[in-house]
mmCIF file of C-alpha atoms and ligand atoms in Angstrom:
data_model
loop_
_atom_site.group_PDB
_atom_site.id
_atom_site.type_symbol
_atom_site.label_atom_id
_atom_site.label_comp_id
_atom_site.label_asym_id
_atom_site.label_seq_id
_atom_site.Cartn_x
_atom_site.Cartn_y
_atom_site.Cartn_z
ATOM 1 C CA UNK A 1 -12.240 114.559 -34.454
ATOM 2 C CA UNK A 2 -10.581 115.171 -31.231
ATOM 3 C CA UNK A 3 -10.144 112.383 -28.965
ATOM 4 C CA UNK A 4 -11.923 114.614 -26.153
ATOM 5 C CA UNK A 5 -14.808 114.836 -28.386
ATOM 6 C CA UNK A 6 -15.359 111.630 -28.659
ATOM 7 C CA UNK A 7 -15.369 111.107 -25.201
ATOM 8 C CA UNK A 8 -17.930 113.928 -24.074
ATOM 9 C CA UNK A 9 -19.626 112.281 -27.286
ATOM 10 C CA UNK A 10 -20.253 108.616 -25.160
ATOM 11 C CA UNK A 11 -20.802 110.759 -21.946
ATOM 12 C CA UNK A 12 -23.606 112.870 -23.564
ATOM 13 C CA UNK A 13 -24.722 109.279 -25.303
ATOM 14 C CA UNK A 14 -25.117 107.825 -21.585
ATOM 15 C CA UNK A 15 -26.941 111.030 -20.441
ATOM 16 C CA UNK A 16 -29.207 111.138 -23.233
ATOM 17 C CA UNK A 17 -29.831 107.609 -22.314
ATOM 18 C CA UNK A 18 -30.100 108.223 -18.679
ATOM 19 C CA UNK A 19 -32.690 111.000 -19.608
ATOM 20 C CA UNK A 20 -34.833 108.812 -22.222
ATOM 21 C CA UNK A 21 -35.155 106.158 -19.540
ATOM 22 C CA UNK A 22 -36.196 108.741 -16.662
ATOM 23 C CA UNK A 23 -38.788 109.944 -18.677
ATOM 24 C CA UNK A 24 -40.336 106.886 -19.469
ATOM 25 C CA UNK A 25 -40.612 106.467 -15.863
ATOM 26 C CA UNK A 26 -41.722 109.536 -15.137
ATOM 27 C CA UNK A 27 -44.352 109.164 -17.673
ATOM 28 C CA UNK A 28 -45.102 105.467 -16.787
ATOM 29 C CA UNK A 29 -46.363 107.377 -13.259
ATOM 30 C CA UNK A 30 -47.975 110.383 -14.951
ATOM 31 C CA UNK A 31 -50.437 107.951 -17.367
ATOM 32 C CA UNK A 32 -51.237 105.995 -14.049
ATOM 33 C CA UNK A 33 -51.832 109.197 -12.160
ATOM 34 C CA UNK A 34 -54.177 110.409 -15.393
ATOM 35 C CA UNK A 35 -56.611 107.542 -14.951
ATOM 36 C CA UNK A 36 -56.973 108.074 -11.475
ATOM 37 C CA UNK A 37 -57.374 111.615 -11.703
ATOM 38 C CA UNK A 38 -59.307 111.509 -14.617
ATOM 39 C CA UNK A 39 -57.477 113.953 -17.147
ATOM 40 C CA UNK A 40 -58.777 112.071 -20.215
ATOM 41 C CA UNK A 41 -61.134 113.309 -22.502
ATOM 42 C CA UNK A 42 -62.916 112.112 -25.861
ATOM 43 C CA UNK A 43 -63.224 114.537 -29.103
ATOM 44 C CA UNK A 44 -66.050 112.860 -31.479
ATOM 45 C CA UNK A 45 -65.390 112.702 -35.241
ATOM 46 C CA UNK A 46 -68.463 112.322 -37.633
ATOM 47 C CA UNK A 47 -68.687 109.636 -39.572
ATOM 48 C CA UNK A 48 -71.180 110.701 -42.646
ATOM 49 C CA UNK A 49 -73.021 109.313 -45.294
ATOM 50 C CA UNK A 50 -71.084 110.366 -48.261
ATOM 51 C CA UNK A 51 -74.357 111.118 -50.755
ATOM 52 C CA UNK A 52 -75.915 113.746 -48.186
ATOM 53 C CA UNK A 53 -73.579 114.009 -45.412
ATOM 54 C CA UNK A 54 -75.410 113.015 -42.797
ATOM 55 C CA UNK A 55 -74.302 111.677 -39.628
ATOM 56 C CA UNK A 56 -74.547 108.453 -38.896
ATOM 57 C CA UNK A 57 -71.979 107.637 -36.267
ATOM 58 C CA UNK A 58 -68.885 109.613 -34.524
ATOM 59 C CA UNK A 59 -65.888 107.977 -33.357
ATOM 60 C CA UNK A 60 -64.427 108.688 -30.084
ATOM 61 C CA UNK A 61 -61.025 109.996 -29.844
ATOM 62 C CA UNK A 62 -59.022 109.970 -26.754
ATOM 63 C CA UNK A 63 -57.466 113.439 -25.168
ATOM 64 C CA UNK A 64 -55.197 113.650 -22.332
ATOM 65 C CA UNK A 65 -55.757 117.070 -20.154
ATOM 66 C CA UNK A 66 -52.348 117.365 -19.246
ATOM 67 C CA UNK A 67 -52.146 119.473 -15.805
ATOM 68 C CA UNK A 68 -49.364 121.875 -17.210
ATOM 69 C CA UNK A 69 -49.036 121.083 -21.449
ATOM 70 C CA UNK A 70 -52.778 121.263 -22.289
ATOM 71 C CA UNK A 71 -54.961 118.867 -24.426
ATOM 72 C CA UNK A 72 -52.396 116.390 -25.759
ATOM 73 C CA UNK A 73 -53.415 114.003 -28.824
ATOM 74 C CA UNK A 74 -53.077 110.293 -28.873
ATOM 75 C CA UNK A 75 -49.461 111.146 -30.996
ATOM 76 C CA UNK A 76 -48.076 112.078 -27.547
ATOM 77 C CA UNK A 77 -48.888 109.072 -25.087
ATOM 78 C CA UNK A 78 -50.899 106.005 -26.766
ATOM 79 C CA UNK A 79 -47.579 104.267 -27.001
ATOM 80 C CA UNK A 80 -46.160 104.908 -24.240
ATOM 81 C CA UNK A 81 -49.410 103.359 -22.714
ATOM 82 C CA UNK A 82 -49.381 100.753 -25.457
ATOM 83 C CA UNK A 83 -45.971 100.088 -23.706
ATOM 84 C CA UNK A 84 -46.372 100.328 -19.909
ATOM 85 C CA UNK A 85 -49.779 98.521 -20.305
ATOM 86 C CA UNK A 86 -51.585 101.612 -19.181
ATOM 87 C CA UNK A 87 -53.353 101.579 -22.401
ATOM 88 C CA UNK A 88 -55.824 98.830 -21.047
ATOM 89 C CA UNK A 89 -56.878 101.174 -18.231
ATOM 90 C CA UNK A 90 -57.507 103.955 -20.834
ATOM 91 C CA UNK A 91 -59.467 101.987 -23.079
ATOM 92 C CA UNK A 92 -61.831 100.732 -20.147
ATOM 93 C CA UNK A 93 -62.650 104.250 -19.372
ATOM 94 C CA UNK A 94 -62.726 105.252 -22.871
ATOM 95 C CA UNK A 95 -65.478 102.309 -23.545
ATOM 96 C CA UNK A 96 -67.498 103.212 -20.975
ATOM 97 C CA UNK A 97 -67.339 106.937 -21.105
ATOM 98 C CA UNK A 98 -68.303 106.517 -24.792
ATOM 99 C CA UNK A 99 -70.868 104.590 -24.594
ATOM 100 C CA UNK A 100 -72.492 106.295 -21.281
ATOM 101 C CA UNK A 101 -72.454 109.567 -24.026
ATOM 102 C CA UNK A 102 -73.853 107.680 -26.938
ATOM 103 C CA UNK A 103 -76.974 106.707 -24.626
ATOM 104 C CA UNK A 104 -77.634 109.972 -22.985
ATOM 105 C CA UNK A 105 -77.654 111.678 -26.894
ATOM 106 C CA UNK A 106 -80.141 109.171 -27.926
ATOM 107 C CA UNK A 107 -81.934 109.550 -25.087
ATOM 108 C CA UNK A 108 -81.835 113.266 -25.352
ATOM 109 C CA UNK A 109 -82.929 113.201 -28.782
ATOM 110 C CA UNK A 110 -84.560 109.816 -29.936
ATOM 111 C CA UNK A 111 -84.962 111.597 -33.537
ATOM 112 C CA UNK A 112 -81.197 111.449 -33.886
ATOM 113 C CA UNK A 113 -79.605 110.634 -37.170
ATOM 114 C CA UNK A 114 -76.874 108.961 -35.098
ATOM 115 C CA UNK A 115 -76.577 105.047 -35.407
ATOM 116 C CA UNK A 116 -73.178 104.152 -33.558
ATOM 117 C CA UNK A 117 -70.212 104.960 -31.272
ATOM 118 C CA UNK A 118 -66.785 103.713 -33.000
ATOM 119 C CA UNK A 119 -64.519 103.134 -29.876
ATOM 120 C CA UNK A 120 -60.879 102.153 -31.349
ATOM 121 C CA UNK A 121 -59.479 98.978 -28.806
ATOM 122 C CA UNK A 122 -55.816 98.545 -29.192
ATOM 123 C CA UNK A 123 -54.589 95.210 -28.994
ATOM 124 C CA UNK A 124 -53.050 94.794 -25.967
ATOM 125 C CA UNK A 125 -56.683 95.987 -24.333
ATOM 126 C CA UNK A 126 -58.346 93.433 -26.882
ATOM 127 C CA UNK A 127 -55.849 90.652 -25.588
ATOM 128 C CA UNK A 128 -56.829 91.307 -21.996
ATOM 129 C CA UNK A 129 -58.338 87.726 -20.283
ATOM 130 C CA UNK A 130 -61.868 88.977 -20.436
ATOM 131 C CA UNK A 131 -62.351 91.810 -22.988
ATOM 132 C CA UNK A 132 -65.398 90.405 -24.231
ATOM 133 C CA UNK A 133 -67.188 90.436 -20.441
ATOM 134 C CA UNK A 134 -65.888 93.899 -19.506
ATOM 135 C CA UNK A 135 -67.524 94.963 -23.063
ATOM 136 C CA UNK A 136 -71.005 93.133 -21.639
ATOM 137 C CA UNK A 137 -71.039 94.810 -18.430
ATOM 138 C CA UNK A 138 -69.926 98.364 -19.969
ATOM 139 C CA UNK A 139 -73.034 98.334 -22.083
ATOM 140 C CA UNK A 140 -75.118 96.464 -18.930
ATOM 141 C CA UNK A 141 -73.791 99.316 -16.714
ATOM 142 C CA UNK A 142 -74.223 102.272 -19.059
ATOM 143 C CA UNK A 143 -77.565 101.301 -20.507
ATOM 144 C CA UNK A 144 -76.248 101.058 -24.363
ATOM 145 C CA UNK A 145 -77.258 98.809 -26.561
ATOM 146 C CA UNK A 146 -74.846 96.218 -28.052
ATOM 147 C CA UNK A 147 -76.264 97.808 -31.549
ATOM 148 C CA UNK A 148 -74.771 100.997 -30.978
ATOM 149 C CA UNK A 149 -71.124 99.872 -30.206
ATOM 150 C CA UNK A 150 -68.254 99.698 -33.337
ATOM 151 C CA UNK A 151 -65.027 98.499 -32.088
ATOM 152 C CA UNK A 152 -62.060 99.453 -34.451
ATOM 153 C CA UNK A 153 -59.564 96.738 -34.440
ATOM 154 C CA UNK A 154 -56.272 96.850 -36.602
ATOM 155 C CA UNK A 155 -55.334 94.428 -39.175
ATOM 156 C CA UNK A 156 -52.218 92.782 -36.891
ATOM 157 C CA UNK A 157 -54.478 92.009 -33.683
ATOM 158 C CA UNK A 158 -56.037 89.530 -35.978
ATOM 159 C CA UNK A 159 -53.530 87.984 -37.953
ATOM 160 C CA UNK A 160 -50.997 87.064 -34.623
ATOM 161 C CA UNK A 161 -53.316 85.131 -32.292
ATOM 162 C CA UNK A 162 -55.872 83.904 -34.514
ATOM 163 C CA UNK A 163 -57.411 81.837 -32.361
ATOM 164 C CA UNK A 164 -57.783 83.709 -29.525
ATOM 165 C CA UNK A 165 -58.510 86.725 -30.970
ATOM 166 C CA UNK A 166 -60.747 84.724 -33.645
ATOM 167 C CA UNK A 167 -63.393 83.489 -30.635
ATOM 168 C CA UNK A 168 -63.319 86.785 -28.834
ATOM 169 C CA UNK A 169 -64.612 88.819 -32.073
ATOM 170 C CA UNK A 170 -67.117 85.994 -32.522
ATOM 171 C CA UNK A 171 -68.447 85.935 -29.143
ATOM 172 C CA UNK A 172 -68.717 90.018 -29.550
ATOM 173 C CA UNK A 173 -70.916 89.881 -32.553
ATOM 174 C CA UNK A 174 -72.902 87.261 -31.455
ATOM 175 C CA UNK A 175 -73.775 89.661 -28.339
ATOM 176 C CA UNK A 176 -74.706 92.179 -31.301
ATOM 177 C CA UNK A 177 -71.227 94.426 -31.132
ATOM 178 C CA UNK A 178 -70.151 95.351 -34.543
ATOM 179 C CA UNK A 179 -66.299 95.647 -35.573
ATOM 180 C CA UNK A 180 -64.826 97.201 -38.054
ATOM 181 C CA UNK A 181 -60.925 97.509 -39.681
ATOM 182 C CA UNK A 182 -59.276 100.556 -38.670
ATOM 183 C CA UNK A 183 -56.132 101.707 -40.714
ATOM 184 C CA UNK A 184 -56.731 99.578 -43.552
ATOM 185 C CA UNK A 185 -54.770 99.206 -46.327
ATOM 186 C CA UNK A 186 -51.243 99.958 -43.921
ATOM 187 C CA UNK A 187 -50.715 96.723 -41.996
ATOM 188 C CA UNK A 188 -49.757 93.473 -43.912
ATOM 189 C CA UNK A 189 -53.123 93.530 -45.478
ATOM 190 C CA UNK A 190 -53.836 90.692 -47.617
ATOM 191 C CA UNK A 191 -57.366 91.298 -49.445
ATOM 192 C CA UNK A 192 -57.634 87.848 -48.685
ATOM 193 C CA UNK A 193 -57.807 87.705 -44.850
ATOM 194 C CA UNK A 194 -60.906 90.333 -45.207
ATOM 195 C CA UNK A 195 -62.670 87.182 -46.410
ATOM 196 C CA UNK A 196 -61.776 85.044 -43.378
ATOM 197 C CA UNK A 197 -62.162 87.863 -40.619
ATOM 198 C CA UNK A 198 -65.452 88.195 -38.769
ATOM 199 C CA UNK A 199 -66.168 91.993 -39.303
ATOM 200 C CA UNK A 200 -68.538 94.579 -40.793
ATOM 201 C CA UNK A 201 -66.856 97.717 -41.086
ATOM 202 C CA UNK A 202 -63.473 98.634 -43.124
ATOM 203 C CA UNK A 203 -62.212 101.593 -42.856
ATOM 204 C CA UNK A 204 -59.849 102.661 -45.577
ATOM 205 C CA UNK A 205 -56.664 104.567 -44.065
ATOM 206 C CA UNK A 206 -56.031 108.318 -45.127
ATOM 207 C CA UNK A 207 -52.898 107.671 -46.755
ATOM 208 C CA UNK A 208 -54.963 105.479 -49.360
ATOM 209 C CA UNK A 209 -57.189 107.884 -49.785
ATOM 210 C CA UNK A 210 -54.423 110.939 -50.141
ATOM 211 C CA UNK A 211 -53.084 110.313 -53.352
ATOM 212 C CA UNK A 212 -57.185 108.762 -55.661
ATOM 213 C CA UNK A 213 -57.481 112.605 -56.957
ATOM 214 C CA UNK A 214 -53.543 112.716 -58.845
ATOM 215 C CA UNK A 215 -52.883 108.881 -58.761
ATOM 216 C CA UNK A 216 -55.393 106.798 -61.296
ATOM 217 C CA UNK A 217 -53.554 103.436 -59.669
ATOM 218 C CA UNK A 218 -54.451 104.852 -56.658
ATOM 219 C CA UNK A 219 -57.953 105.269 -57.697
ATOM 220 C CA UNK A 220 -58.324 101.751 -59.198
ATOM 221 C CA UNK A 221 -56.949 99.772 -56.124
ATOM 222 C CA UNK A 222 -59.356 102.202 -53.794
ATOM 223 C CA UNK A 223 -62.050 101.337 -56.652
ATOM 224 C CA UNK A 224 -61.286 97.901 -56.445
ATOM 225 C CA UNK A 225 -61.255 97.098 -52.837
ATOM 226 C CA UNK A 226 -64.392 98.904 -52.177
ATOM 227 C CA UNK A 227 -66.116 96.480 -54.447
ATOM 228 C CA UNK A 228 -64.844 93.783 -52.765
ATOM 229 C CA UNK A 229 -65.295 94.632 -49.650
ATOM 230 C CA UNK A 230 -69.215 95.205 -51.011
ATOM 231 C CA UNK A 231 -69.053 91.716 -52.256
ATOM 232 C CA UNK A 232 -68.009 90.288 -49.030
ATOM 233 C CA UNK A 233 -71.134 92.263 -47.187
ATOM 234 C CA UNK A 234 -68.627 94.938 -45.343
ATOM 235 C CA UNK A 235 -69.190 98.450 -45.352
ATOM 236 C CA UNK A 236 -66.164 100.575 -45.820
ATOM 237 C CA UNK A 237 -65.828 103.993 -44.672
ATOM 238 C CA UNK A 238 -63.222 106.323 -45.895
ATOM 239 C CA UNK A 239 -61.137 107.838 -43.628
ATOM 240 C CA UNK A 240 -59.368 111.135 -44.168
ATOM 241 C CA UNK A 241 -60.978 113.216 -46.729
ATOM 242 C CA UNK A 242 -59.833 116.615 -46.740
ATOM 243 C CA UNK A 243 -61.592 117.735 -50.420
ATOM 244 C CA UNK A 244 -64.582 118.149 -51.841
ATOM 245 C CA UNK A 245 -62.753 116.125 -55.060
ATOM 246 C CA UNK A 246 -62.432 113.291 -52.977
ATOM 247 C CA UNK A 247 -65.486 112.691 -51.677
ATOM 248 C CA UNK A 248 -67.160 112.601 -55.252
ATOM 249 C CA UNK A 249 -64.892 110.227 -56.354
ATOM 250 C CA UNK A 250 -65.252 107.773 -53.409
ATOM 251 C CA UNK A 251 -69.404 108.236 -53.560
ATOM 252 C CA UNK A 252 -68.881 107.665 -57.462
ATOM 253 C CA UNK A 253 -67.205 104.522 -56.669
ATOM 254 C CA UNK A 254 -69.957 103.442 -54.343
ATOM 255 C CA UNK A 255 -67.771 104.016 -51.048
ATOM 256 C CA UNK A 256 -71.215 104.941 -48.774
ATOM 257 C CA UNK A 257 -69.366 106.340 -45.490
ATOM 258 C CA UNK A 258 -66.671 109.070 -44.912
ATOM 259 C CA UNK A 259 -64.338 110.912 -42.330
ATOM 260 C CA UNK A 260 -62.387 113.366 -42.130
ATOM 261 C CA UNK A 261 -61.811 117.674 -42.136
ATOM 262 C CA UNK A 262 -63.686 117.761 -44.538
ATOM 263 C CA UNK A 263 -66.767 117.109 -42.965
ATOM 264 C CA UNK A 264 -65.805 117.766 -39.461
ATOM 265 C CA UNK A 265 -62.725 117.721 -37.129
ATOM 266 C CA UNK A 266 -62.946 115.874 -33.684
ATOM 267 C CA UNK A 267 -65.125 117.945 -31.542
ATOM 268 C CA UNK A 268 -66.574 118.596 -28.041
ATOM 269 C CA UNK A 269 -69.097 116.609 -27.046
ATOM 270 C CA UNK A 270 -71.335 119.262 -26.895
ATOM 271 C CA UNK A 271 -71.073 120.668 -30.556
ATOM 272 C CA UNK A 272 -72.185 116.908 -31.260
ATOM 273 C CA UNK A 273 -76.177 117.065 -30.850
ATOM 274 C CA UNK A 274 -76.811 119.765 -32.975
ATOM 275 C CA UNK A 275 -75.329 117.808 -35.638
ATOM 276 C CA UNK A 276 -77.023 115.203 -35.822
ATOM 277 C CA UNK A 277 -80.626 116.646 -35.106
ATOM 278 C CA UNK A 278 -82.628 114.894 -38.397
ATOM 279 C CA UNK A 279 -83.180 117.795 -40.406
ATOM 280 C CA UNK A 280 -87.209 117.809 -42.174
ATOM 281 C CA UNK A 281 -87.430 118.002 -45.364
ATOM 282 C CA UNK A 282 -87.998 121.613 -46.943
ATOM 283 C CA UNK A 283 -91.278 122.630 -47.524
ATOM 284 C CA UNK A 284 -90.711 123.693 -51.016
ATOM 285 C CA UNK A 285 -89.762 120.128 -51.821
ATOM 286 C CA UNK A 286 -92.600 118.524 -49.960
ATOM 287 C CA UNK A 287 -95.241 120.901 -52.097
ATOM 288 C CA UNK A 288 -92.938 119.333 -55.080
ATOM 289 C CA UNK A 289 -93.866 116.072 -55.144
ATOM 290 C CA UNK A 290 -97.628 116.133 -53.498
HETATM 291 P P1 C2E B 1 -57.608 106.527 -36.057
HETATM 292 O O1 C2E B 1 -58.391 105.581 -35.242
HETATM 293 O O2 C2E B 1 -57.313 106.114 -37.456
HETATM 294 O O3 C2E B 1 -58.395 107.896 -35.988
HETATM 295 C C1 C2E B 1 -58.426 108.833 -37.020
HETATM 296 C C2 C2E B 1 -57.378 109.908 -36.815
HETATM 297 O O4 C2E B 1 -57.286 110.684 -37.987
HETATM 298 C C3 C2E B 1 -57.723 110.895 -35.693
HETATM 299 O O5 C2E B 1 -56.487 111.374 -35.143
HETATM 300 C C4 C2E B 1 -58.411 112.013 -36.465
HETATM 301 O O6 C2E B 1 -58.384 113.250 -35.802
HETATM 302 C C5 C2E B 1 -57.558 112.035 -37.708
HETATM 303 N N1 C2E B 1 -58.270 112.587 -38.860
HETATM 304 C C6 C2E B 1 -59.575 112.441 -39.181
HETATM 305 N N2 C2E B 1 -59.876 113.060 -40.339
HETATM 306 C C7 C2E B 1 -58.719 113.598 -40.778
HETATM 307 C C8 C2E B 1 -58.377 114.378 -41.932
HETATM 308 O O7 C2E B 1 -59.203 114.687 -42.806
HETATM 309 N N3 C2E B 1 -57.078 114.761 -42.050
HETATM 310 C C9 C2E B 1 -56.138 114.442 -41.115
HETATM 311 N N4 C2E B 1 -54.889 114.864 -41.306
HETATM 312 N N5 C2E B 1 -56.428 113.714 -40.015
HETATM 313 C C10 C2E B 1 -57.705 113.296 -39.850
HETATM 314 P P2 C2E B 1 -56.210 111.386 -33.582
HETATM 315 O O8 C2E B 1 -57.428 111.774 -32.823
HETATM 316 O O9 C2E B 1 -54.948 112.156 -33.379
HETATM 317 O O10 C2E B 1 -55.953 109.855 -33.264
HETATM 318 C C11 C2E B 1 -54.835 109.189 -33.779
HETATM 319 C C12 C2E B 1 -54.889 107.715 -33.505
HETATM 320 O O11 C2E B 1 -54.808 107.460 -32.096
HETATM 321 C C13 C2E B 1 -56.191 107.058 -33.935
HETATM 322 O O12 C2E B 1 -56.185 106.822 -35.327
HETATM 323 C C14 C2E B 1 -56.150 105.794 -33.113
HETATM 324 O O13 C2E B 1 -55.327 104.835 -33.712
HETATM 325 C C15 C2E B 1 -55.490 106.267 -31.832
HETATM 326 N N6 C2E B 1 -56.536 106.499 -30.815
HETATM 327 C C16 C2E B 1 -57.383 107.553 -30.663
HETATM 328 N N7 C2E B 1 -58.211 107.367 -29.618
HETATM 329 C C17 C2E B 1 -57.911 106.151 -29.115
HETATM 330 C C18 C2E B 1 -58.428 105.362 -28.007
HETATM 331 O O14 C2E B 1 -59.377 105.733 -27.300
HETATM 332 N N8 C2E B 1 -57.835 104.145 -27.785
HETATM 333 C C19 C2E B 1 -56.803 103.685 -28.566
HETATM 334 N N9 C2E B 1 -56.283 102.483 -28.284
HETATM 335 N N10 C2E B 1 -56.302 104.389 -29.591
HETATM 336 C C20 C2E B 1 -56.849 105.601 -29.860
HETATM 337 MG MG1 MG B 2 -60.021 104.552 -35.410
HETATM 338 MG MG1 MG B 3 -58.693 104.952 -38.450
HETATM 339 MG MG1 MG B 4 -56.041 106.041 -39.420
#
């Protein structure tokens, strides 16, 4: 290498440098600009009973409607806002926009099959003085019942902060607020701690799920927590299922609750009612068993 090359090599270092730190300004401004302009948006995922598929819950799933590069996924700016602390902003709109849906569809349809909003809280939102109070008056001001609320939390928010973090989820299921386990199975998960944590949900993270259909370790450890997680009262819902092949397997193994494409990507809020509408049962069936 030429000694010239390694020069323009430093100088294109410091630009590059230059440019990664002007755009986390720039987008440090844009996130704060999105909240108060309102460009985010929630898709809502099914979550389904895995014997008959029906709805039970959806979870809500953050969009930003970038002015000039369209819908953008959570991939492009959660940490970022994780980062620059905008994230705690977010996630108080996202609460209460979720939860002022959730009540109008039940009020809109008070057959619904639906049970529960899952609204994921990341931790730096969850650390926040007085999460558990802005949680009270999101419900008080949107007219939802603590019933109907499922915050995801991920394995890490509990194990730093115990304490803390500890009280909080207590205080949040005494009001009636469910929680579940998002990602499970990625973090430092010790099968242990599910014991010790004060939750009801755990969701099992895709990239267990991936590999049950071609890996029969895979399938036992899957197997195996899902018992245990039965045997500690927690529900688990699979997240992530893409085939048919591995939603039989999971309902074989007891696994009640699913997620994923195959079932139904994150959609619109309107696409959700529809959905959801409890279907009667079909006449033929009904002469059946008179
Ligand atoms: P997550 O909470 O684990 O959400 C599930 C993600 O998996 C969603 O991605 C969903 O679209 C995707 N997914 C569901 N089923 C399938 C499937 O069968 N195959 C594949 N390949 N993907 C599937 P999404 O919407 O891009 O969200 C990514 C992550 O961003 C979420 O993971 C969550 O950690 C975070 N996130 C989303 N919304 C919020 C929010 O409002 N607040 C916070 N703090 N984080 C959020
Ligand atoms: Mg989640
Ligand atoms: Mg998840
Ligand atoms: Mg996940």
């Amino acid at each position: 290498l030429a000694k010239g090359n390694g020069k323009s090599g430093w100088r294109r270092y410091q630009s590059d440098l230059h440019t990664a730190m002007v755009q986390r300004l720039e987008m440090r401004t844009a996130l704060h600009e999105a909240i108060e302009e309102e460009q985010f948006v929630l898709q809502y995922q099914p979550i389904v009973e895995l014997a008959d598929q029906r709805i039970t819950g959806v979870e809500a799933l953050v969009r930003w409607q970038h002015p000039s590069r369209g819908l953008l996924g959570p991939f492009f700016f959660v940490e970022a806002a994780e980062e620059s602390g905008a994230i705690v902003g977010i996630g108080s709109w996202v609460l209460r926009e979720a939860l002022r849906q959730f009540a109008r569809w039940r009020a809109e349809n008070p057959e619904t099959t639906l049970r529960y909003v899952s609204v994921n809280v990341s931790a730096r939102q969850f650390r926040t003085a007085d999460f558990a109070d802005q949680v009270r008056r999101a419900l008080t001001d949107t007219g939802a019942r603590a019933q109907w609320l499922l915050l995801e939390i991920t394995e890490s928010l509990v194990l730093r902060d115990a304490e803390k973090v500890l009280a909080d989820l207590e205080e949040l299921r005494a009001m009636g607020v469910r929680i579940a386990i998002d990602d499970f199975g990625t973090g430092y998960s010790s099968l242990s701690y599910l014991r010790q944590m004060p939750v009801d949900v755990v969701k099992l993270d895709k990239s267990f799920i991936d590999d049950i259909l071609t890996s029969r370790q895979q399938h036992a450890l899957v197997d195996a927590i899902v018992t245990l997680s039965h045997n500690l009262d927690l529900a688990v819902v699979a997240e992530g299922i893409e085939e048919v092949g591995q939603r039989a397997a999971l309902d074989a193994m007891g696994c009640r609750y699913g997620q994923g494409y195959h079932f139904a990507k994150p959609l619109w809020p309107a696409d959700i009612p529809e959905l959801t509408v409890a279907v009667e049962e079909p006449t033929v069936r009904r002469q059946a068993t008179v």
